[in-house]
PDB file of C-alpha atoms in Angstrom:
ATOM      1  CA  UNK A   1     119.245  94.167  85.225  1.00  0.00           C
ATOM      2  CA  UNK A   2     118.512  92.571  81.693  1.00  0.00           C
ATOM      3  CA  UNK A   3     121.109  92.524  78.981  1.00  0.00           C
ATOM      4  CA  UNK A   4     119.064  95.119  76.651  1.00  0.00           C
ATOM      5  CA  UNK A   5     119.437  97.356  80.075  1.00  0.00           C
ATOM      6  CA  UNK A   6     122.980  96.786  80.289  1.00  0.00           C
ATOM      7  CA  UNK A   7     123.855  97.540  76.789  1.00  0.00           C
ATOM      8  CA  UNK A   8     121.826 100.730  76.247  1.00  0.00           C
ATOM      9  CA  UNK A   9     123.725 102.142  79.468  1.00  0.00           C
ATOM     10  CA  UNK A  10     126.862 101.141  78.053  1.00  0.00           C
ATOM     11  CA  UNK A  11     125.902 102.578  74.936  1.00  0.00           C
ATOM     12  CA  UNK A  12     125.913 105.691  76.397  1.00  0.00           C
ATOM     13  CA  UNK A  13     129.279 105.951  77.890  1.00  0.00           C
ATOM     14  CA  UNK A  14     132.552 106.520  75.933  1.00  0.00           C
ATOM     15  CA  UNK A  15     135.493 104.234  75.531  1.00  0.00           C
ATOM     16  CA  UNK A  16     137.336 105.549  78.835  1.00  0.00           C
ATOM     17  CA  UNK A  17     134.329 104.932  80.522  1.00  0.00           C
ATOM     18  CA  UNK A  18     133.689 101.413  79.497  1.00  0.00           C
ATOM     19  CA  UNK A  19     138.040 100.681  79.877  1.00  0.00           C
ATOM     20  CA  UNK A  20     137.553 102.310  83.384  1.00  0.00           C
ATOM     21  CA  UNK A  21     134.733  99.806  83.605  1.00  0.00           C
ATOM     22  CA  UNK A  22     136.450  96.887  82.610  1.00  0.00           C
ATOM     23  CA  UNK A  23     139.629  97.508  84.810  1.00  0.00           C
ATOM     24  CA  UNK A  24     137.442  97.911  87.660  1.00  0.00           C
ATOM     25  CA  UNK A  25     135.672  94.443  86.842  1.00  0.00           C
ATOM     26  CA  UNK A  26     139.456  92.654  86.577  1.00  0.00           C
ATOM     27  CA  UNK A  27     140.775  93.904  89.489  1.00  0.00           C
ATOM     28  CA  UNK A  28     137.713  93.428  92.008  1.00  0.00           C
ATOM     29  CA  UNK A  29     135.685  90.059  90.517  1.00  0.00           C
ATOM     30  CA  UNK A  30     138.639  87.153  89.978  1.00  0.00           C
ATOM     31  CA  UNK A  31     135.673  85.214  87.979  1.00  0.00           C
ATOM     32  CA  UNK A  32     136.411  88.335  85.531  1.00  0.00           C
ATOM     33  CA  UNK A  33     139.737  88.239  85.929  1.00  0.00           C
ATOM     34  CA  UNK A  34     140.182  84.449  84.885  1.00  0.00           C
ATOM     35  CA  UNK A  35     137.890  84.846  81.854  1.00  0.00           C
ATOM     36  CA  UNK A  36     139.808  88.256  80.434  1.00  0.00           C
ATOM     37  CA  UNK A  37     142.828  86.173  80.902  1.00  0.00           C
ATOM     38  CA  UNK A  38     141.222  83.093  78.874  1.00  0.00           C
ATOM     39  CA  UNK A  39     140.075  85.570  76.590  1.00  0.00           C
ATOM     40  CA  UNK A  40     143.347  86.594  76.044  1.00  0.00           C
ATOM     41  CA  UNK A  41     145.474  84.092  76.307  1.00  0.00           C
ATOM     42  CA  UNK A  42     143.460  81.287  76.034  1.00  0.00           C
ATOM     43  CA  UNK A  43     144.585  77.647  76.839  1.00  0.00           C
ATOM     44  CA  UNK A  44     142.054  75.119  76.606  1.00  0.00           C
ATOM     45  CA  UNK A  45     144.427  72.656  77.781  1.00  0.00           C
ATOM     46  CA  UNK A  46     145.288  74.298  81.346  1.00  0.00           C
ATOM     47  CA  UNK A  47     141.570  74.837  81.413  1.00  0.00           C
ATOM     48  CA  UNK A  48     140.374  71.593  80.853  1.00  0.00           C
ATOM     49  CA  UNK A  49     143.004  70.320  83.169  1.00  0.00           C
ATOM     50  CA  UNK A  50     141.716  72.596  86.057  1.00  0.00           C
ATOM     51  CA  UNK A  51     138.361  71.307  85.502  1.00  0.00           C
ATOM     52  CA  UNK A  52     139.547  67.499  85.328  1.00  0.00           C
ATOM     53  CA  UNK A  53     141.154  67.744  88.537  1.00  0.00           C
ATOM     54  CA  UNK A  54     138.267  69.261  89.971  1.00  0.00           C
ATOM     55  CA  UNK A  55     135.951  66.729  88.642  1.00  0.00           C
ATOM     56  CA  UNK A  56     137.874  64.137  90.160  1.00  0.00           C
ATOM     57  CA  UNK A  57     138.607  65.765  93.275  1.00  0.00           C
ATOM     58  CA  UNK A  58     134.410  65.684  93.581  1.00  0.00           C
ATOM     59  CA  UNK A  59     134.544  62.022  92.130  1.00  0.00           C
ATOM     60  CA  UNK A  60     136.620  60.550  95.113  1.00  0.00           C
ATOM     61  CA  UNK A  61     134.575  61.970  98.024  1.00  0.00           C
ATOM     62  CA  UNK A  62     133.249  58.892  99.817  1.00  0.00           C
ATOM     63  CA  UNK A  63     131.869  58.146 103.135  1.00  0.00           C
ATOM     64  CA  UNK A  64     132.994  54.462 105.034  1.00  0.00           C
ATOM     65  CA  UNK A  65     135.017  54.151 102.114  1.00  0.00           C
ATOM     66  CA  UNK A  66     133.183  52.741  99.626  1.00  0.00           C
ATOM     67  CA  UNK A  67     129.647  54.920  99.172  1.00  0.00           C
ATOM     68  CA  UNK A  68     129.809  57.897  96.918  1.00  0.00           C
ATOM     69  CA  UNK A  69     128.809  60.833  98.202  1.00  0.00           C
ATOM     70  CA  UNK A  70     129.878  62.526  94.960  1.00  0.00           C
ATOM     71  CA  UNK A  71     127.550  65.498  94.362  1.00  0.00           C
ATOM     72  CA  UNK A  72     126.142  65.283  90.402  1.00  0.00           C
ATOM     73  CA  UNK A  73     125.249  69.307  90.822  1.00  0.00           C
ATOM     74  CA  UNK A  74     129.355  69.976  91.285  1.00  0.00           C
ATOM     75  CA  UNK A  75     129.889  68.140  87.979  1.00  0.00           C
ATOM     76  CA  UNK A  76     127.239  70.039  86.162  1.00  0.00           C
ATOM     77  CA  UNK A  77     128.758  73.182  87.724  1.00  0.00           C
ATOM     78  CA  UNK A  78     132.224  72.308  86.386  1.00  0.00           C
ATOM     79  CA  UNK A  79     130.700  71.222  83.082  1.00  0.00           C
ATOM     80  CA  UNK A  80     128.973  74.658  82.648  1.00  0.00           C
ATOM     81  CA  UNK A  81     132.041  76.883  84.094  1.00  0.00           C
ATOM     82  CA  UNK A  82     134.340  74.995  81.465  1.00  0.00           C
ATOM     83  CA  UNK A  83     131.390  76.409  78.711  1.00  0.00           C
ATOM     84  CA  UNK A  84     130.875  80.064  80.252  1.00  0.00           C
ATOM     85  CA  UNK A  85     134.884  80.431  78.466  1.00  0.00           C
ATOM     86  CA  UNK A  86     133.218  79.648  75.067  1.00  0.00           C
ATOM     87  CA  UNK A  87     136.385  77.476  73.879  1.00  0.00           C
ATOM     88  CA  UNK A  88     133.803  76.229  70.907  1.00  0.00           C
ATOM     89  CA  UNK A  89     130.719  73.612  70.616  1.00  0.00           C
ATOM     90  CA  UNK A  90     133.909  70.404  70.135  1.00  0.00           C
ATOM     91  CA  UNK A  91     135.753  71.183  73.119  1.00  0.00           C
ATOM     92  CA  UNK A  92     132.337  71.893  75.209  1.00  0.00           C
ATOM     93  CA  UNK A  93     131.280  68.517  74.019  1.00  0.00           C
ATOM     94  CA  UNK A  94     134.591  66.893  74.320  1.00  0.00           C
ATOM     95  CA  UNK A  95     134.442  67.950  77.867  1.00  0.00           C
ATOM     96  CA  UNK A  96     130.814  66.361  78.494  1.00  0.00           C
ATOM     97  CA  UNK A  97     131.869  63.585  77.341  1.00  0.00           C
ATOM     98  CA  UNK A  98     134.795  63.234  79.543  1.00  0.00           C
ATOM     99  CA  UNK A  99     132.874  64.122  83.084  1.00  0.00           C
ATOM    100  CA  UNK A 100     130.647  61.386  81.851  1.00  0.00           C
ATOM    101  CA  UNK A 101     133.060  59.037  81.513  1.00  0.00           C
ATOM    102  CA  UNK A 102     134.722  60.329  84.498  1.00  0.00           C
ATOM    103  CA  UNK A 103     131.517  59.503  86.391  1.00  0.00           C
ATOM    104  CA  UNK A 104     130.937  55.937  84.532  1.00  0.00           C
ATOM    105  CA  UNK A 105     134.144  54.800  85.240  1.00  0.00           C
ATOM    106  CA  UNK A 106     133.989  56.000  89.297  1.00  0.00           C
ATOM    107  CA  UNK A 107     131.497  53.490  89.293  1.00  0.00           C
ATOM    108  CA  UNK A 108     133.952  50.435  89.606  1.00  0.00           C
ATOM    109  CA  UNK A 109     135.694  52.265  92.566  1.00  0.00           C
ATOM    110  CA  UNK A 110     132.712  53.468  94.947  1.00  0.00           C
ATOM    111  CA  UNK A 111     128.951  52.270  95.081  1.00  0.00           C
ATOM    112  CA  UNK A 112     126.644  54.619  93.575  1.00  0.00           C
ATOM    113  CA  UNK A 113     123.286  54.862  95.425  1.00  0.00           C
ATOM    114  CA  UNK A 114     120.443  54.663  92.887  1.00  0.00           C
ATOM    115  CA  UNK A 115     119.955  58.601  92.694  1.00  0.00           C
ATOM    116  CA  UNK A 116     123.499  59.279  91.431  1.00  0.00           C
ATOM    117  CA  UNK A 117     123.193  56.089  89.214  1.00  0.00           C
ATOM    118  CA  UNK A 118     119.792  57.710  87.675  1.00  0.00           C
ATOM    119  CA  UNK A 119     122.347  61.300  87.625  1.00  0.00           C
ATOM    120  CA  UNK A 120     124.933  59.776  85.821  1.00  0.00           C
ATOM    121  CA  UNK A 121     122.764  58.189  83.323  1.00  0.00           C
ATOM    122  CA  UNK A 122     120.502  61.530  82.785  1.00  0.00           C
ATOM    123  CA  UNK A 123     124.324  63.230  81.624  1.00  0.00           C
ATOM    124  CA  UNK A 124     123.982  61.157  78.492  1.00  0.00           C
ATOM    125  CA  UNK A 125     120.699  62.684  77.903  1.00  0.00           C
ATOM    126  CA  UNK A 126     122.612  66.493  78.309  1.00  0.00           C
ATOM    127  CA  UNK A 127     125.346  65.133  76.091  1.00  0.00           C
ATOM    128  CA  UNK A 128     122.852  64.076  73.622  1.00  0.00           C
ATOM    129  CA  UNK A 129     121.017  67.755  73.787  1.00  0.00           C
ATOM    130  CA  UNK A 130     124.216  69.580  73.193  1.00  0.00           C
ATOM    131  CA  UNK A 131     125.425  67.727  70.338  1.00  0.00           C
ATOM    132  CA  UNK A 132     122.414  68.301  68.448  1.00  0.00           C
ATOM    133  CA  UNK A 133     122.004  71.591  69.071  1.00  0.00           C
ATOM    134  CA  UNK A 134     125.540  71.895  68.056  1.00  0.00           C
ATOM    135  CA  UNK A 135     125.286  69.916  64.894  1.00  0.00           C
ATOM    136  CA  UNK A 136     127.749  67.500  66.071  1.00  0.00           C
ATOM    137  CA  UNK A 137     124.990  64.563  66.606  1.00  0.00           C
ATOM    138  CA  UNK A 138     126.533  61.746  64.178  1.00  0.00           C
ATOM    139  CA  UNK A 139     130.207  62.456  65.480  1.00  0.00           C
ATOM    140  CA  UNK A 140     128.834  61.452  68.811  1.00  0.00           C
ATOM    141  CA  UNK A 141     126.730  58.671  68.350  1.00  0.00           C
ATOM    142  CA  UNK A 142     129.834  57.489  66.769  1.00  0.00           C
ATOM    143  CA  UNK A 143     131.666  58.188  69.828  1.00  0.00           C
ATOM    144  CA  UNK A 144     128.788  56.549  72.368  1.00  0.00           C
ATOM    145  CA  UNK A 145     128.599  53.332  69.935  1.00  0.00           C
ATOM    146  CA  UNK A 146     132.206  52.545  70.400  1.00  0.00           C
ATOM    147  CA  UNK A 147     131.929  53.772  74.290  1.00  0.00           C
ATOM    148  CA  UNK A 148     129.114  51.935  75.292  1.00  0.00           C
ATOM    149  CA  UNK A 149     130.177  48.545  73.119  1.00  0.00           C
ATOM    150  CA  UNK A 150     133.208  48.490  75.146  1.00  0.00           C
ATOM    151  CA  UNK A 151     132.258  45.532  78.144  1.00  0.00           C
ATOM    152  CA  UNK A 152     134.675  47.119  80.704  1.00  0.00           C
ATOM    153  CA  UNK A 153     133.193  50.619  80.911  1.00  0.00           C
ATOM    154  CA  UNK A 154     130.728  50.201  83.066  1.00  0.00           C
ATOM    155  CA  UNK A 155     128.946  48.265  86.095  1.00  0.00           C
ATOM    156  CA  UNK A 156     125.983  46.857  84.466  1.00  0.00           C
ATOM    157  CA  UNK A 157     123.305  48.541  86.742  1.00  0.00           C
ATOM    158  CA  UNK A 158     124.454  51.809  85.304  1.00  0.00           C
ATOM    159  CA  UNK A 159     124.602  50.417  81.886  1.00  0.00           C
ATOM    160  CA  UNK A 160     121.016  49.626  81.863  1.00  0.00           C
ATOM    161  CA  UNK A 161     120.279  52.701  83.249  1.00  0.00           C
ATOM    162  CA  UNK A 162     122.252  54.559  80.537  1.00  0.00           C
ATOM    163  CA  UNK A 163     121.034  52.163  77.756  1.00  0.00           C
ATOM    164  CA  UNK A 164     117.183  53.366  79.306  1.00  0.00           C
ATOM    165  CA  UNK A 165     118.210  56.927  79.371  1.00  0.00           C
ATOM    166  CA  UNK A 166     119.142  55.958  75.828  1.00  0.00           C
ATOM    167  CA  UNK A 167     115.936  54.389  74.683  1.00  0.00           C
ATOM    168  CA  UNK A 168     113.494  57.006  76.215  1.00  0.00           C
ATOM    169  CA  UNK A 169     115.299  59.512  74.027  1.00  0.00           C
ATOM    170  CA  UNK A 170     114.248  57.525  70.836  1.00  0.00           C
ATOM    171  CA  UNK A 171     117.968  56.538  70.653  1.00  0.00           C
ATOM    172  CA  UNK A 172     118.975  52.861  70.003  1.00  0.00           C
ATOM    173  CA  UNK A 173     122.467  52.150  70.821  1.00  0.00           C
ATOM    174  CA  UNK A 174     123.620  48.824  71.506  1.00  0.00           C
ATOM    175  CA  UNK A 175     124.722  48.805  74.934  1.00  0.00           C
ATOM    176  CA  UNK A 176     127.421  45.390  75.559  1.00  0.00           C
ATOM    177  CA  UNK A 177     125.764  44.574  78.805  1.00  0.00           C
ATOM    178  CA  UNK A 178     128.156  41.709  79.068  1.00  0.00           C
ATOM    179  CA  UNK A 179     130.941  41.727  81.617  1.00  0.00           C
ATOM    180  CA  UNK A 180     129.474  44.344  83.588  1.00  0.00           C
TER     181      UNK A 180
END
């Protein structure tokens, strides 16, 4: 069913109908039920915490110990269930930005294979994507400058990669490659 589908038929019902509706949705669906509490009460805070822990949760699966096997479409899941709560654009980007730098800074703990490497590095391109849309571009290239000058952020494979990512967007950072 498309939305124009959904909101002629609710169109035609009356306000009972569509609170009949709605308590019906809240008590059977708990996705509902979690975003008509947000809605109500909302608190970015306990929600970004929830989605944090989750992150890293997915972050510190490994197999013999050291080898990721952290799965890139879990932290695009969390990253788009923290937006589907519309807290607004800064605290969706705020949030990018941290499951990137959640996943950057994994990559001193655990060995990324090359695939999640290439993941991790596309998220910049996302991040990127958002903020313009957004209009919060400059506010984050100031953000990435002072991220990605910092030597200790990253293993240098993953720099490179991100400083590529970077460079096939038409985007030149400086990238401290040193250290890494």
């Amino acid at each position: 069913m498309s939305k124009n589908t959904l909101k002629k038929e609710l169109d035609l019902m009356d306000r009972g109908q569509l609170v009949d509706i709605i308590l019906d949705l809240y008590s059977n669906r708990p996705e509902a039920k979690e975003y008509f509490e947000f809605f109500l009460n909302p608190d970015i805070e306990k929600l970004r915490e929830k989605v944090i822990t989750k992150a890293q949760k997915e972050l510190m699966r490994t197999k013999r110990g050291s080898y990721s096997r952290m799965r890139i479409s879990k932290i695009k899941a969390l990253d788009k269930y923290f937006a589907s709560f519309n807290p607004g654009p800064e605290e969706v980007l705020d949030m990018k930005f941290r499951l990137f730098n959640l996943c950057v800074l994994q990559s001193y703990a655990v060995y990324y294979t090359p695939a999640i490497n290439k993941s991790v590095s596309l998220m910049i391109i996302d991040l990127i994507k958002f903020a313009d849309k957004a209009g919060l571009f400059t506010s984050l290239m100031t953000r990435l400058r002072t991220y990605l000058s910092n030597p200790f952020q990253a293993d240098s494979s993953l720099k490179r990669m991100i400083r590529d990512a970077l460079t096939d967007a038409g985007i030149d950072l400086a990238v401290n490659l040193k250290n890494a």
